[in-house]
Coordinates of C-alpha atoms and ligand atoms in Angstrom, one line a residue:
X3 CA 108.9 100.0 115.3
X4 CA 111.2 103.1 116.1
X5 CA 113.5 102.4 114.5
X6 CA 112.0 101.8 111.2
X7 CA 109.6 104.9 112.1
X8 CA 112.9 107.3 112.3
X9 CA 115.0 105.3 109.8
X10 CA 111.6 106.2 107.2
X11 CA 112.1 109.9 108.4
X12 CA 116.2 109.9 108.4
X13 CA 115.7 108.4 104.6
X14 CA 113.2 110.2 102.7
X15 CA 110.7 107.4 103.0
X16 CA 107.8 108.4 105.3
X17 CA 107.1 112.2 107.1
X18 CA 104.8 113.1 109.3
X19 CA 101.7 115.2 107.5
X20 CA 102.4 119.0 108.2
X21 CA 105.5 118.3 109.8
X22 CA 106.8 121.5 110.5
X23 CA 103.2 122.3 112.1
X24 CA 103.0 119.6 114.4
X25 CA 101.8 117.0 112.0
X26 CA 98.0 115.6 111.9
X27 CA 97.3 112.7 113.9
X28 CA 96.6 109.8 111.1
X29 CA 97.9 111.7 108.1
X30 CA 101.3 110.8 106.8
X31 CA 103.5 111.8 103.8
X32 CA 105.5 109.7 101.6
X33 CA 109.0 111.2 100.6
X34 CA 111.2 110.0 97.4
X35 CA 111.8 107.0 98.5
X36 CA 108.4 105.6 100.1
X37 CA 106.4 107.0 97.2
X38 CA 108.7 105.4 95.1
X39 CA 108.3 101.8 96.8
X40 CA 104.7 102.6 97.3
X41 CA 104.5 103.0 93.7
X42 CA 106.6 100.0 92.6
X43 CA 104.3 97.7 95.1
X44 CA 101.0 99.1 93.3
X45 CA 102.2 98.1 90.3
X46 CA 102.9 94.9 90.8
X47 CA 99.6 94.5 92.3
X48 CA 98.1 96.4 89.3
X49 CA 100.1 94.2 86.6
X50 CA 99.5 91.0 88.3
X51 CA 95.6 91.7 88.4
X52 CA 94.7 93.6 85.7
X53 CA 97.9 93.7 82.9
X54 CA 98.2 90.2 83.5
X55 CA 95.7 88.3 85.4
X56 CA 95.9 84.6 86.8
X57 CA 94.9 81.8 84.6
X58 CA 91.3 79.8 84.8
X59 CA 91.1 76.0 84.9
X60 CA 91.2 76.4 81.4
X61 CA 94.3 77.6 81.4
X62 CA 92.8 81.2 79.8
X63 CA 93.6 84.7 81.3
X64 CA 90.7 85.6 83.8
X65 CA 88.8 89.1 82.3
X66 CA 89.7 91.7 84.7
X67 CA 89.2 95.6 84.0
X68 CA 90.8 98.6 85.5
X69 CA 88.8 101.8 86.8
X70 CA 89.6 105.0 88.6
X71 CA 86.4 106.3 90.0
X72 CA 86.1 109.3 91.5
X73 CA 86.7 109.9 95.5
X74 CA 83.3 111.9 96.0
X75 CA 80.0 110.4 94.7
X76 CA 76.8 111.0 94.7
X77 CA 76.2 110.7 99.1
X78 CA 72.9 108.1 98.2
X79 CA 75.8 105.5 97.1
X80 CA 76.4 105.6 100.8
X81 CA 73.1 105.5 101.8
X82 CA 72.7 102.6 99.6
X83 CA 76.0 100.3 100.2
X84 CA 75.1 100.9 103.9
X85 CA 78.0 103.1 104.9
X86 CA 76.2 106.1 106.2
X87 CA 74.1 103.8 108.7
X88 CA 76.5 100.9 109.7
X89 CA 79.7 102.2 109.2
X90 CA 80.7 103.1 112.2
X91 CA 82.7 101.5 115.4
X92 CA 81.9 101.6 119.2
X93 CA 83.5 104.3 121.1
X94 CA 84.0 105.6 124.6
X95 CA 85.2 108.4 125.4
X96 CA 87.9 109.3 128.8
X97 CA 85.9 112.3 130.5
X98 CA 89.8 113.4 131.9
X99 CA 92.3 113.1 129.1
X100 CA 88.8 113.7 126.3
X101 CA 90.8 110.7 124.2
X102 CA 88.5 108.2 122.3
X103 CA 88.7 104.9 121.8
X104 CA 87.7 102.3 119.7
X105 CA 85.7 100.0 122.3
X106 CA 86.7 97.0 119.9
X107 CA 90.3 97.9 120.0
X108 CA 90.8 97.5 124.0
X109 CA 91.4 94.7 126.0
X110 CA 90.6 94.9 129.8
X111 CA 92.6 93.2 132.5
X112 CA 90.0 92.2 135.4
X113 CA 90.7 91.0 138.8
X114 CA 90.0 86.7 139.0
X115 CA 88.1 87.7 142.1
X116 CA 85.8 90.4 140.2
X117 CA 87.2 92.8 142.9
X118 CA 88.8 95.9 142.9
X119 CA 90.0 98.2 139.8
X120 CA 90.0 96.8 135.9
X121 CA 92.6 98.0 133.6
X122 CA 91.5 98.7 130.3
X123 CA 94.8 99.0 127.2
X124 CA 95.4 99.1 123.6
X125 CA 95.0 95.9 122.2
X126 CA 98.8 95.7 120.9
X127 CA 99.9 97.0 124.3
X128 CA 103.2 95.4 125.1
X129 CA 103.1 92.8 128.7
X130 CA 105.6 94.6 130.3
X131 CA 103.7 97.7 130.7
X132 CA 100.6 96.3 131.1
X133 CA 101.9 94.5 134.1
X134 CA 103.6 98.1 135.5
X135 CA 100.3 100.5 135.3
X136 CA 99.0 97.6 137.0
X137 CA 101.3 97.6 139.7
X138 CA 101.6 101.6 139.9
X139 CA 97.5 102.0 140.0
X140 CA 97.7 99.5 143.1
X141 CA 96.2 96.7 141.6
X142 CA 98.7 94.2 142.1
X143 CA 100.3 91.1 139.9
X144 CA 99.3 91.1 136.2
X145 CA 98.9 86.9 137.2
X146 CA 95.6 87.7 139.3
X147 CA 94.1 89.1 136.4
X148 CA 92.4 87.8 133.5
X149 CA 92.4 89.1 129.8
X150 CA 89.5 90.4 128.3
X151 CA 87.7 91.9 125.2
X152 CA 86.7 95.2 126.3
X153 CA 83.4 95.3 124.2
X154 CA 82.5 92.4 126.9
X155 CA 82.7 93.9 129.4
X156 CA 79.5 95.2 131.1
X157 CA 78.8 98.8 131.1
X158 CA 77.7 98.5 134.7
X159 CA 81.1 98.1 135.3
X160 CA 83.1 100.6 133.7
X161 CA 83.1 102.3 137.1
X162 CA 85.5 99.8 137.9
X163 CA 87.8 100.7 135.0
X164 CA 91.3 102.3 134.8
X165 CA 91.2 104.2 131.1
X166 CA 94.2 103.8 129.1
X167 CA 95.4 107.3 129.4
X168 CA 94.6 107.8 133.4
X169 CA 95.3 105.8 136.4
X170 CA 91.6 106.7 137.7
X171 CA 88.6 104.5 137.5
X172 CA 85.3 105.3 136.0
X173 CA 86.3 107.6 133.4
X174 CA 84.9 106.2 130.4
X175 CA 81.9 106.7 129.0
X176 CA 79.0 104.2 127.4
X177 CA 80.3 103.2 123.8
X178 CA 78.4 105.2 120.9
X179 CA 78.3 104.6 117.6
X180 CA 81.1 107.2 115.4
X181 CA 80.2 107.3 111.8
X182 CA 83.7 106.9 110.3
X183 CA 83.0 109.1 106.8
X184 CA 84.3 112.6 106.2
X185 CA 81.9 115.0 105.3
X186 CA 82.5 117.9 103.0
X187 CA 80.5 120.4 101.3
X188 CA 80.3 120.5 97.4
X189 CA 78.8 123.9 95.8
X190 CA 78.9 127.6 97.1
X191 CA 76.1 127.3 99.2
X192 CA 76.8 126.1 103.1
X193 CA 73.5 123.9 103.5
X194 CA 72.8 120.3 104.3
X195 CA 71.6 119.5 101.1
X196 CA 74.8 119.9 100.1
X197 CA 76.7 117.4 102.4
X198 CA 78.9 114.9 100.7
X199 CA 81.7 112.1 101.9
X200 CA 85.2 111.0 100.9
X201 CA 85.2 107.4 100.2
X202 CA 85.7 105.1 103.3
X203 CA 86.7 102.2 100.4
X204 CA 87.4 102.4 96.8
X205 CA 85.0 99.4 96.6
X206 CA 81.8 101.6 96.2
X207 CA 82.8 103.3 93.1
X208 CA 83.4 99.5 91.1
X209 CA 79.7 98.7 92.4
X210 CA 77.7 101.5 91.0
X211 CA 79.6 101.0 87.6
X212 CA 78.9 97.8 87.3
X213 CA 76.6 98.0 84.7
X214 CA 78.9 100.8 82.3
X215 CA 81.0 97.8 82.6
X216 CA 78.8 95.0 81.4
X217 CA 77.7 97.4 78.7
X218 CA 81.2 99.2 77.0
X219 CA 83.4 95.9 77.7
X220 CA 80.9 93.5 76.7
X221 CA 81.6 91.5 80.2
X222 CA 80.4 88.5 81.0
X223 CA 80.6 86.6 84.4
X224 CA 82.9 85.6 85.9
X225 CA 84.4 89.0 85.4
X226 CA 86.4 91.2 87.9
X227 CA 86.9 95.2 88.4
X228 CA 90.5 96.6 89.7
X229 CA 90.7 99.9 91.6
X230 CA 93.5 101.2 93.2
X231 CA 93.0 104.7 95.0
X232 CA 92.9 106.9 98.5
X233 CA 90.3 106.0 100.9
X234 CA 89.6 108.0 103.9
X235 CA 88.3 106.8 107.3
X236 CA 87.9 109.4 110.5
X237 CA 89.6 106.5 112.5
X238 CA 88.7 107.2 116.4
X239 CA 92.7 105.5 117.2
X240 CA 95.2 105.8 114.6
X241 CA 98.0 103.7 115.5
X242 CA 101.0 102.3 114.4
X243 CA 102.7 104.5 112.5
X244 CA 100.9 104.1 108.6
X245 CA 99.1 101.0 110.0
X246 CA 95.9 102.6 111.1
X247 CA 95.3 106.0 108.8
X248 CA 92.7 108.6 108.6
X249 CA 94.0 108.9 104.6
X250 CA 95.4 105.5 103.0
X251 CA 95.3 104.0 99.4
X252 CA 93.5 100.8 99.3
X253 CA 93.4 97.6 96.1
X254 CA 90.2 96.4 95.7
X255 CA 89.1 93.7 93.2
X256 CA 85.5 93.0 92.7
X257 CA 85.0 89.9 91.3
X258 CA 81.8 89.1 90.2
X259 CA 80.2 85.7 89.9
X260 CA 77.4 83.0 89.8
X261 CA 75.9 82.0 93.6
X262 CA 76.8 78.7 92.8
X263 CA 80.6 79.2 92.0
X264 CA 81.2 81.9 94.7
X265 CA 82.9 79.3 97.3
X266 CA 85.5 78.2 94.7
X267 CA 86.1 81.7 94.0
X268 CA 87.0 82.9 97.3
X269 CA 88.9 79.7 98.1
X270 CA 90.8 80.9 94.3
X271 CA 91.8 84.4 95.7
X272 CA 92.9 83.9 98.6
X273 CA 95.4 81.2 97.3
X274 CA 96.4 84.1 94.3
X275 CA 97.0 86.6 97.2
X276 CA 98.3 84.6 99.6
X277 CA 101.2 83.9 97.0
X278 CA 101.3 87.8 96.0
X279 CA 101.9 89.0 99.7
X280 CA 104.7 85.9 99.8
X281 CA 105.9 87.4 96.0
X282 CA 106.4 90.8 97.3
X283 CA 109.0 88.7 100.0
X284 CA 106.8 88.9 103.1
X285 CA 108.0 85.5 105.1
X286 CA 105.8 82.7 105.2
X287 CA 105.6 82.0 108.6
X288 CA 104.4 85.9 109.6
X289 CA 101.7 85.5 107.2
X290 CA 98.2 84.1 108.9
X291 CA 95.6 83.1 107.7
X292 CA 92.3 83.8 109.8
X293 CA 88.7 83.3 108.9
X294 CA 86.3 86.0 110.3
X295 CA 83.9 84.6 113.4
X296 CA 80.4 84.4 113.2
X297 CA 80.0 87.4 115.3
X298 CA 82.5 89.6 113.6
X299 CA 80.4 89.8 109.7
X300 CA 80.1 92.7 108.1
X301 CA 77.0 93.7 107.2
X302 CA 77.0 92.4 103.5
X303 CA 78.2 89.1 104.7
X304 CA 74.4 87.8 105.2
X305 CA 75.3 84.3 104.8
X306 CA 78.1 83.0 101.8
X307 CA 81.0 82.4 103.5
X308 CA 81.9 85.3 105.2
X309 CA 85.7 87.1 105.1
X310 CA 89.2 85.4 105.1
X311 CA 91.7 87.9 106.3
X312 CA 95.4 87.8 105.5
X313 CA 97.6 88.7 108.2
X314 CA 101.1 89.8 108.7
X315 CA 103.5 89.8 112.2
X316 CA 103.9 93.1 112.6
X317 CA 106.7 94.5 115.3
X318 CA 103.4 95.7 117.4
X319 CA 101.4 92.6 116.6
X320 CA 102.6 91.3 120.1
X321 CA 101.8 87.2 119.9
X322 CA 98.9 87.9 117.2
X323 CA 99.2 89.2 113.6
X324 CA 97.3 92.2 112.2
X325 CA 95.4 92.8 109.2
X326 CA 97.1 93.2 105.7
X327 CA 93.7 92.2 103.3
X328 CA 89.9 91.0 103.8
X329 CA 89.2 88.2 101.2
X330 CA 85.4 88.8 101.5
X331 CA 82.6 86.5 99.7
X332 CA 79.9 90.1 100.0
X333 CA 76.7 88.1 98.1
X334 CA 74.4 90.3 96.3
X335 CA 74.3 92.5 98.7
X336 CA 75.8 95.6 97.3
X337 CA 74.5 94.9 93.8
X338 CA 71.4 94.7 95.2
X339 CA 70.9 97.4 97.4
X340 CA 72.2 99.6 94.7
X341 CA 69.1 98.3 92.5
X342 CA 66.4 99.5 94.9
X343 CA 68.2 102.4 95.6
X344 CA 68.6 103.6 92.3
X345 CA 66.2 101.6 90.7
X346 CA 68.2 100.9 87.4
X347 CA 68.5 97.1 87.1
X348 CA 71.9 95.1 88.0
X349 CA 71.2 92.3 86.5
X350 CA 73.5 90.0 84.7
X351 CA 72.3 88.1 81.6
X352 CA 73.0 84.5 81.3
X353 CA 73.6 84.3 77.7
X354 CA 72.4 80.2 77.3
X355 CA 69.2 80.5 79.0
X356 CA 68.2 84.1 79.2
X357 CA 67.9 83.8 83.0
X358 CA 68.9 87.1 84.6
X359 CA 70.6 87.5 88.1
X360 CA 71.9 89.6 90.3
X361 CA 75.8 88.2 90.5
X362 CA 77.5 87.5 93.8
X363 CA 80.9 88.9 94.6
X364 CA 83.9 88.2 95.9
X365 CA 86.1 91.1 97.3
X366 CA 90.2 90.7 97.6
X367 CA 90.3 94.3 99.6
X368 CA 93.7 95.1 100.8
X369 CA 95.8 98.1 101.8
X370 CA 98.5 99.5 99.6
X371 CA 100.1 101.9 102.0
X372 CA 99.6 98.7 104.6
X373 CA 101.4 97.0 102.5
X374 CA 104.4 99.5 102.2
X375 CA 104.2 99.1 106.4
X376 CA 104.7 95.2 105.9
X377 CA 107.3 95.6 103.3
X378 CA 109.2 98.4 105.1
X379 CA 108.7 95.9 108.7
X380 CA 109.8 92.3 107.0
X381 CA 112.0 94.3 104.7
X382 CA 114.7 95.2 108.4
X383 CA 117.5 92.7 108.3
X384 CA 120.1 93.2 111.2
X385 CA 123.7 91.8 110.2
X386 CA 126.8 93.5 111.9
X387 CA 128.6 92.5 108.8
X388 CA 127.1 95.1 106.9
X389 CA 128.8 98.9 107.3
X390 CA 125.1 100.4 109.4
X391 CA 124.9 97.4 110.7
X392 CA 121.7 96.8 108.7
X393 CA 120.3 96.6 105.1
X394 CA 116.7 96.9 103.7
X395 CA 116.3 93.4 102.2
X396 CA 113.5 94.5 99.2
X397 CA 112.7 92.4 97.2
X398 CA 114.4 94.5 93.5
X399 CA 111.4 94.8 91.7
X400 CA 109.8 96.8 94.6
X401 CA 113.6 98.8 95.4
X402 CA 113.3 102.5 95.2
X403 CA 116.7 102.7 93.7
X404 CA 117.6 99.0 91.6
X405 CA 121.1 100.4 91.4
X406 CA 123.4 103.0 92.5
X407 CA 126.3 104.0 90.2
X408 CA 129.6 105.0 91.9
X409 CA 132.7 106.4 90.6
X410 CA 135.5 105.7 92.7
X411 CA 137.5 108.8 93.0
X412 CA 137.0 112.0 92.1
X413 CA 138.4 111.4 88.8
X414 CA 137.8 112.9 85.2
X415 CA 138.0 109.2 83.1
X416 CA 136.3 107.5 86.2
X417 CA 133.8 110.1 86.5
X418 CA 132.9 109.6 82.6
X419 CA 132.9 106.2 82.1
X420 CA 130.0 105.9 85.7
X421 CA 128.4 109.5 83.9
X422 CA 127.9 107.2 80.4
X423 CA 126.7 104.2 82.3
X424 CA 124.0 105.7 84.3
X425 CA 122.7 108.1 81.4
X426 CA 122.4 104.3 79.7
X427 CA 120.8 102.8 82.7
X428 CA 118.5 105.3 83.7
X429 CA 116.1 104.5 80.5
X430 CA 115.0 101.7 82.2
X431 CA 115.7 101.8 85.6
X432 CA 115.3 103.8 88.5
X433 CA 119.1 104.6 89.1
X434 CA 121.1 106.9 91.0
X435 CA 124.4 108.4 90.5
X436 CA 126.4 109.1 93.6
X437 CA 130.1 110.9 94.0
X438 CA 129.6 112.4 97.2
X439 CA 131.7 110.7 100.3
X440 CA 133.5 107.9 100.7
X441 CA 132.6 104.6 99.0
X442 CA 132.0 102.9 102.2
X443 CA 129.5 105.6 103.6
X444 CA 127.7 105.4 99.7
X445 CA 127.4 101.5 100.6
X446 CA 125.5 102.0 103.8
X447 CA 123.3 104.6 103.0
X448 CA 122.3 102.5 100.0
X449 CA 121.9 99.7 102.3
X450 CA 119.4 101.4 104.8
X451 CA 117.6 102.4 101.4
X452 CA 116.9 98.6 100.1
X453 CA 119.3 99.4 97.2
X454 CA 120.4 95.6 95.6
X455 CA 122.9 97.1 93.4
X456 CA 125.8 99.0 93.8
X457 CA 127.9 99.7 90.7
X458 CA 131.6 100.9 91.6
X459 CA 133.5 102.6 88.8
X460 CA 137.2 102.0 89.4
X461 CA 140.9 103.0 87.7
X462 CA 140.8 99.2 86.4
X463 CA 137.3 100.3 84.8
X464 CA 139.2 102.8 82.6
X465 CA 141.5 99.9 80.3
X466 CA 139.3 96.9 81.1
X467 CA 135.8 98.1 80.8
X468 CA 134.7 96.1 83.8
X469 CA 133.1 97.5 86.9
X470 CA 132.1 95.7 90.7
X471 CA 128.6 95.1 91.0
X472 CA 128.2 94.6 94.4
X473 CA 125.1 92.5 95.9
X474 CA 123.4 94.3 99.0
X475 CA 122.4 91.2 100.8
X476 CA 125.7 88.9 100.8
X477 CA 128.0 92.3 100.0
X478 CA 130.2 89.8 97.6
X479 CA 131.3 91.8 94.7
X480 CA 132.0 90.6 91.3
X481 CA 133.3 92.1 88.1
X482 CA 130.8 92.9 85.4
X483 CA 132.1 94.1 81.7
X484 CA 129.8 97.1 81.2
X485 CA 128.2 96.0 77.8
X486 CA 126.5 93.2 80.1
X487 CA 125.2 95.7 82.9
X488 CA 122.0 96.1 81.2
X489 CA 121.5 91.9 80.8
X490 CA 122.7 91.7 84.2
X491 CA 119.8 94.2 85.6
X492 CA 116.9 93.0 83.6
X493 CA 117.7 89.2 85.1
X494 CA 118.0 89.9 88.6
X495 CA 114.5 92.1 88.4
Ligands
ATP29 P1 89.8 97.4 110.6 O1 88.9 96.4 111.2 O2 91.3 97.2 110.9 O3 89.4 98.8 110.8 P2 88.6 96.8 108.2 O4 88.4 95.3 108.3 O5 87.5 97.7 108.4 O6 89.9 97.2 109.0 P3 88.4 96.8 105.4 O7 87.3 97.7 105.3 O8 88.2 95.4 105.1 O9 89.2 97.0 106.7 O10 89.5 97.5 104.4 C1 90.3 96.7 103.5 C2 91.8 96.9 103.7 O11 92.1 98.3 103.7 C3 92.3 96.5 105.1 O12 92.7 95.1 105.0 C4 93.5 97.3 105.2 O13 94.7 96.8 104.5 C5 93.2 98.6 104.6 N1 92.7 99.6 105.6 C6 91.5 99.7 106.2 N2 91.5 100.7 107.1 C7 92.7 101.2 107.0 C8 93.3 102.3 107.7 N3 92.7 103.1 108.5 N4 94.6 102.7 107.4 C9 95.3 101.9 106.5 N5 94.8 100.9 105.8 C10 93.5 100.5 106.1

């Protein structure tokens, strides 16, 4: 993970918020190049869900409509979706070091015996310095202990328990609930009354449109609603670099259906975004599949099927896999509560027999600037053959830069035949033209950016009108006549 942290930094792809100020714990920036793959990622999710949905049994395009609601509603959708009472994780507080924690997020290392000092850690904390606190803090071999969930764990005996930030016992406090919304202020007047929240998920804003979207698209179920936007969650632990933010962009799909077809639908998505996450050229076998336990529901998931998560191997995953998108089957319940709440009907029509329902949904939810994390982590290829002694292995459609064009040598006819090609080029493309340094030192810097294309403009270029493409994976270079550049770009993205 550091080196792809500082190698993000070093390249223009991620900052730290308010860098120059210390940064913000949980808020992070995305330069040139990570907005630009951040981008290219959203709109392959956007085209393959919305521009150009996946085919029914039928073999007919599924209806699926865009929307871009806005980040501050009205604060009794929260009331009603349930946000502003459930949403909210266990924490404990260290009364030393004043760090919180998400009670869910630790795991505790307790003596076999039940004697002497527990060690409580991050979840993703590594073995190696598990096993060393342990040691240091006097408790001995990490073999004499046994793993643990920390939300277990009595509170009787947190007096027993090393914090992770101390090497004292009986620091933390009880877990309490920590509503996870921000709260702002809309209006002149400073008053309660006027208290209102960011969105924790773009999710809540498809719900409470449901019916403008029945009524101005004529929709009938089985239809779905797209939204790709900023969610915001005060998280009590960000971690992991853009893993686990306070601000992050989310891709939610509601898709709305009968009761009785809601099982086929879920099993339906999670095949379509199983194969997206593998499209965008995530490796199979770091992908997992998980299906939510009984005791882990949300609170929409009164009975139905419950949630299918998609995970991904992350570097900090240690021998699990972490989160990339919930595949939830969330009943009637938001429909529903937004009904009483409001009290304006969400009803659905059948059109054969006039019977009216409230629809169930299924929910792909998944995280955009996640999913830049996954890309940027599966993306690392080491390979001493190449100059850095690395490349970026992107997948071209999601490449910040598809090609680079380079002339040579600092040479007038060189220098205007590479000028021509990449004023051509960059209608369509996201090019770059690059004359500073040596060739070699243009090669690995657009290796460590993911670039697949590097087009070298050469003496031989002048008379022939043929240039070297050369291919960032297998560096192999071939000759290209520049009337086919265009032909060659378009097939290889
Ligand atoms: P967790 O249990 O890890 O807090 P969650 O199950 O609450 O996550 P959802 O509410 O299902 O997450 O959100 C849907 C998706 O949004 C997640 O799969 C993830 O990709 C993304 N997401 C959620 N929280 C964050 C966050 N704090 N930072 C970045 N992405 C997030």
């Amino acid at each position: 993970m550091n080196t792809i942290v500082s190698l993000c930094k070093r390249r223009g792809f991620i900052f730290q918020s308010s860098d120059i100020y210390g940064g913000m714990n949980g808020f992070w920036d995305y330069g040139p190049r990570g907005v630009a793959l951040k981008n290219n990622i959203r709109d392959v999710w956007w085209h393959s869900v919305v521009e150009c949905p996946p085919l029914d049994k039928n073999g007919n395009p599924l209806r699926i409509f865009g929307l871009d609601s806005s980040i501050i509603q009205n604060p009794l959708v929260w009331e009603a979706s349930g946000h502003a009472g459930n949403f909210s994780d266990p924490m404990v507080d260290c009364r030393i070091t004043k760090m919180r924690y998400r009670a869910d997020q630790l795991i505790a290392y307790v003596p076999e015996n039940r004697e002497g000092k527990s060690f409580a850690f991050f979840e993703d904390e590594d073995e190696k310095t598990i096993s060393s606190k342990i040691k240091k803090c006097g408790g001995g071999k990490i073999e004499d202990f046994c793993r643990v969930s920390f939300i277990d764990l009595e509170v009787s005996s947190y007096k027993n328990v090393v914090a992770p930030d101390t090497t004292e016992v009986g620091t933390l406090t009880e877990p309490k609930a920590f509503n996870l919304m921000f709260e702002t202020r809309v209006g002149a007047v400073v008053d309660d009354s006027n208290i209102a929240y960011l969105r924790p998920e773009t999710a809540q804003g498809i719900f409470v449109n449901f019916k403008n979207m029945q009524d101005s698209m004529r929709a009938k179920i089985p239809f779905g609603v797209a939204q790709i936007g900023k969610a915001f969650r005060n998280e009590v632990t960000p971690r992991n670099f853009i893993f686990r933010s306070r601000e992050f962009e989310q891709m939610e799909l509601e898709w709305f259906c009968h009761e009785s077809e809601a099982a086929y639908w879920q099993e339906f998505w999670l095949d379509q975004r199983l194969n997206w996450w593998k499209s965008l050229g995530l490796s199979a076998d770091k992908i997992n599949i998980r299906k939510h336990g009984r005791d882990e529901l949300a609170h929409y998931a009164k009975d139905g099927n419950g949630t299918v998560d998609l995970e991904y191997k992350f570097p900090f995953s240690g021998e699990g896999f972490s989160e990339l998108e919930g595949i939830a089957h969330r009943c009637d319940y938001d429909l529903s509560q937004h009904q009483k709440v409001s009290g304006v009907k969400q009803e659905h029509v059948d059109q054969s027999t006039n019977a009216k329902f409230i629809p169930h949904v299924i929910e792909p939810s998944s995280g955009l600037t996640r999913a830049v994390l996954a890309v940027l982590c599966n993306s690392y290829v080491r390979d001493d053959a190449h100059p850095s002694g690395f490349f970026l292995n992107f997948a071209p459609k999601i490449a910040p830069v598809k090609a680079a064009i380079l002339p040579l040598q600092a040479n007038d006819e060189i220098e205007l035949i590479a000028k021509k090609i990449f004023l051509e080029l960059r209608k369509k493309y996201a090019v770059a033209y690059e004359d500073k340094q040596s060739v070699g030192k243009r090669y690995a810097k657009n290796d460590e950016i993911g670039t697949p294309y590097c087009i070298t403009v050469d003496f031989d270029s002048i008379n022939g009108g043929d240039v070297t493409v050369r291919d960032r994976n297998s560096m192999q270079q071939e000759r290209v006549n520049v009337s086919l550049l265009d032909a060659y770009l378009r097939d290889a993205l």
